Amino acid sequence: MTWTILGGSIVQLPDGRRFDTETTKGANEFLEGISDNDFFSSKLKAIQIAKTRTNKKKLHLTANDKDRIQKIHSTIESLSNNANLKLFRELIPYSDIRCWLDYVINDMKLMSKKKSWIKTGDLDELDNRVLRSILAMFRNHVVPVALAFEQGNNKFFYVLADLVKARKGNKGRGFHSRE
């Protein structure tokens, strides 16, 4: 069994210990307490399955799915911002960070096709949460950045460029135009 996000920044291990990932102490103890090396991958895969299911059937995510997405990205962001850099690098497997990177690449592809993004540059709260987790990971840790460059001919950066270019009228600058 893996860890659980209880709400806010509180996470719980299967043995019942709880940690506040918004604190350095809590984030570090949480990272040290996970024994199964499943930090993000199983949760991200479950979210991706839910998104794929809803996209194929042209349905919307359930409130429960949205809540899970918010919680995992909030946890990733708080761990990125608060955990000791050395512990983060040593304890979170590259495979989990790669899984996260694949997940955000797919999300950015979807974001670039959203009408609200193309017309106004607005994204919903879930998309903003994904982007905040990307910023936190890239700002604080070298491993996600290295993996982004390693990712099949810089796939991450091509998708990011496509997201910026999708914004209509911005002439590729990523800013609102006056047109």
Short mmCIF file of C-alpha atoms in Angstrom, two decimals:
data_model
loop_
_atom_site.label_atom_id
_atom_site.label_comp_id
_atom_site.label_asym_id
_atom_site.label_seq_id
_atom_site.Cartn_x
_atom_site.Cartn_y
_atom_site.Cartn_z
CA MET A 1 0.00 0.00 0.00
CA THR A 2 1.18 3.49 -0.78
CA TRP A 3 0.83 6.85 0.93
CA THR A 4 -2.33 8.93 1.02
CA ILE A 5 -2.96 12.64 0.61
CA LEU A 6 -5.37 13.64 3.36
CA GLY A 7 -5.88 17.25 2.36
CA GLY A 8 -4.00 20.47 2.10
CA SER A 9 -0.38 19.56 2.57
CA ILE A 10 -0.96 16.65 4.97
CA VAL A 11 0.10 13.20 3.76
CA GLN A 12 -0.13 9.87 5.55
CA LEU A 13 1.99 6.75 5.26
CA PRO A 14 0.39 3.29 5.50
CA ASP A 15 1.66 2.99 9.09
CA GLY A 16 -0.47 5.99 10.09
CA ARG A 17 2.30 8.59 10.41
CA ARG A 18 1.26 11.98 9.08
CA PHE A 19 3.45 14.75 7.68
CA ASP A 20 2.94 18.33 6.60
CA THR A 21 4.81 18.70 3.31
CA GLU A 22 4.62 22.50 3.54
CA THR A 23 7.36 22.34 6.17
CA THR A 24 10.95 21.29 5.56
CA LYS A 25 10.82 18.89 8.50
CA GLY A 26 7.57 17.28 7.32
CA ALA A 27 8.67 17.03 3.68
CA ASN A 28 12.00 15.45 4.65
CA GLU A 29 10.48 12.98 7.11
CA PHE A 30 7.85 12.01 4.53
CA LEU A 31 10.52 11.31 1.89
CA GLU A 32 12.53 9.28 4.38
CA GLY A 33 9.44 7.36 5.51
CA ILE A 34 8.31 6.01 2.15
CA SER A 35 9.49 2.44 1.83
CA ASP A 36 7.98 1.31 -1.46
CA ASN A 37 9.62 3.94 -3.71
CA ASP A 38 6.24 4.85 -5.18
CA PHE A 39 6.20 8.58 -4.85
CA PHE A 40 4.15 9.85 -7.80
CA SER A 41 3.90 7.20 -10.49
CA SER A 42 0.90 5.16 -9.30
CA LYS A 43 -1.10 8.30 -8.49
CA LEU A 44 -0.23 9.95 -11.81
CA LYS A 45 -1.06 6.79 -13.74
CA ALA A 46 -4.46 6.59 -12.03
CA ILE A 47 -5.12 10.25 -12.93
CA GLN A 48 -4.06 9.62 -16.53
CA ILE A 49 -6.44 6.66 -16.76
CA ALA A 50 -9.29 8.84 -15.48
CA LYS A 51 -8.43 11.59 -17.98
CA THR A 52 -8.17 9.12 -20.87
CA ARG A 53 -11.53 7.59 -19.91
CA THR A 54 -13.25 10.97 -19.86
CA ASN A 55 -11.58 12.21 -23.06
CA LYS A 56 -12.57 9.09 -25.02
CA LYS A 57 -16.17 9.40 -23.91
CA LYS A 58 -16.14 13.22 -24.20
CA LEU A 59 -17.06 13.44 -20.54
CA HIS A 60 -15.81 15.79 -17.86
CA LEU A 61 -13.63 14.77 -14.95
CA THR A 62 -15.56 13.93 -11.81
CA ALA A 63 -15.21 16.11 -8.73
CA ASN A 64 -13.27 13.24 -7.13
CA ASP A 65 -10.85 13.08 -10.09
CA LYS A 66 -10.33 16.85 -9.98
CA ASP A 67 -9.68 16.67 -6.25
CA ARG A 68 -7.09 13.90 -6.73
CA ILE A 69 -5.34 15.93 -9.43
CA GLN A 70 -5.26 19.03 -7.23
CA LYS A 71 -3.88 17.06 -4.30
CA ILE A 72 -1.09 15.25 -6.17
CA HIS A 73 0.15 18.41 -7.86
CA SER A 74 -0.06 20.34 -4.60
CA THR A 75 1.99 17.62 -2.90
CA ILE A 76 4.56 17.56 -5.72
CA GLU A 77 4.84 21.34 -5.53
CA SER A 78 5.23 21.41 -1.73
CA LEU A 79 7.80 18.59 -1.76
CA SER A 80 9.71 20.39 -4.52
CA ASN A 81 9.71 23.62 -2.57
CA ASN A 82 10.32 22.30 0.94
CA ALA A 83 12.26 19.03 0.91
CA ASN A 84 16.01 19.02 1.30
CA LEU A 85 17.47 19.03 -2.22
CA LYS A 86 19.84 16.17 -1.49
CA LEU A 87 17.08 13.99 0.01
CA PHE A 88 14.77 14.75 -2.89
CA ARG A 89 17.46 13.79 -5.42
CA GLU A 90 18.49 10.64 -3.53
CA LEU A 91 15.09 9.29 -2.52
CA ILE A 92 12.74 10.01 -5.40
CA PRO A 93 13.50 7.56 -8.20
CA TYR A 94 14.26 8.92 -11.65
CA SER A 95 11.47 6.69 -12.94
CA ASP A 96 8.92 8.63 -10.86
CA ILE A 97 10.23 11.97 -12.06
CA ARG A 98 10.19 10.68 -15.64
CA CYS A 99 6.59 9.50 -15.12
CA TRP A 100 5.71 12.97 -13.81
CA LEU A 101 7.44 14.61 -16.78
CA ASP A 102 5.52 12.40 -19.26
CA TYR A 103 2.32 13.29 -17.44
CA VAL A 104 2.93 17.06 -17.62
CA ILE A 105 3.94 16.81 -21.29
CA ASN A 106 0.58 15.16 -22.05
CA ASP A 107 -1.22 17.79 -19.96
CA MET A 108 0.52 20.65 -21.78
CA LYS A 109 -0.51 19.11 -25.12
CA LEU A 110 -4.13 19.14 -23.93
CA MET A 111 -3.82 22.69 -22.57
CA SER A 112 -2.59 23.98 -25.93
CA LYS A 113 -5.85 22.77 -27.52
CA LYS A 114 -8.21 24.35 -24.99
CA LYS A 115 -10.39 27.08 -26.43
CA SER A 116 -10.05 29.27 -23.34
CA TRP A 117 -6.26 29.19 -23.65
CA ILE A 118 -6.26 29.90 -27.37
CA LYS A 119 -8.73 32.80 -27.12
CA THR A 120 -7.93 34.46 -23.79
CA GLY A 121 -4.85 32.86 -22.32
CA ASP A 122 -6.89 31.62 -19.36
CA LEU A 123 -6.44 28.16 -17.90
CA ASP A 124 -8.56 26.44 -15.27
CA GLU A 125 -7.32 25.78 -11.75
CA LEU A 126 -6.19 22.23 -12.54
CA ASP A 127 -4.04 23.40 -15.44
CA ASN A 128 -2.58 26.19 -13.34
CA ARG A 129 -1.74 23.65 -10.64
CA VAL A 130 0.13 21.52 -13.20
CA LEU A 131 2.11 24.55 -14.37
CA ARG A 132 2.95 25.50 -10.76
CA SER A 133 4.28 22.00 -10.10
CA ILE A 134 6.44 22.28 -13.24
CA LEU A 135 7.84 25.60 -12.06
CA ALA A 136 8.58 24.23 -8.59
CA MET A 137 10.30 21.12 -9.92
CA PHE A 138 12.38 23.00 -12.50
CA ARG A 139 13.25 25.87 -10.15
CA ASN A 140 14.44 23.65 -7.33
CA HIS A 141 15.80 20.42 -8.80
CA VAL A 142 18.31 19.52 -11.47
CA VAL A 143 16.99 16.02 -12.18
CA PRO A 144 13.69 17.10 -13.83
CA VAL A 145 15.56 19.64 -15.93
CA ALA A 146 18.11 17.04 -17.02
CA LEU A 147 15.34 14.58 -17.85
CA ALA A 148 13.50 17.26 -19.85
CA PHE A 149 16.58 17.75 -22.00
CA GLU A 150 17.08 14.00 -22.28
CA GLN A 151 13.44 13.37 -23.22
CA GLY A 152 13.52 12.37 -26.93
CA ASN A 153 15.02 15.40 -28.66
CA ASN A 154 13.81 17.87 -26.05
CA LYS A 155 10.16 16.77 -26.35
CA PHE A 156 9.23 18.76 -23.25
CA PHE A 157 10.52 22.01 -24.71
CA TYR A 158 8.80 21.45 -28.07
CA VAL A 159 5.49 20.87 -26.30
CA LEU A 160 6.07 23.94 -24.12
CA ALA A 161 6.77 26.01 -27.26
CA ASP A 162 3.57 24.66 -28.85
CA LEU A 163 1.63 25.69 -25.74
CA VAL A 164 2.98 29.22 -25.99
CA LYS A 165 2.37 29.41 -29.76
CA ALA A 166 -1.21 28.10 -29.40
CA ARG A 167 -2.20 31.31 -27.68
CA LYS A 168 -3.86 33.12 -30.60
CA GLY A 169 -2.53 36.54 -31.50
CA ASN A 170 0.55 36.33 -29.33
CA LYS A 171 2.92 35.97 -32.28
CA GLY A 172 4.75 33.25 -30.34
CA ARG A 173 5.63 35.50 -27.41
CA GLY A 174 3.27 33.93 -24.88
CA PHE A 175 1.77 37.32 -24.01
CA HIS A 176 -1.65 38.74 -24.68
CA SER A 177 -1.69 40.74 -27.89
CA ARG A 178 -3.38 44.08 -28.42
CA GLU A 179 -4.91 42.88 -31.68
#
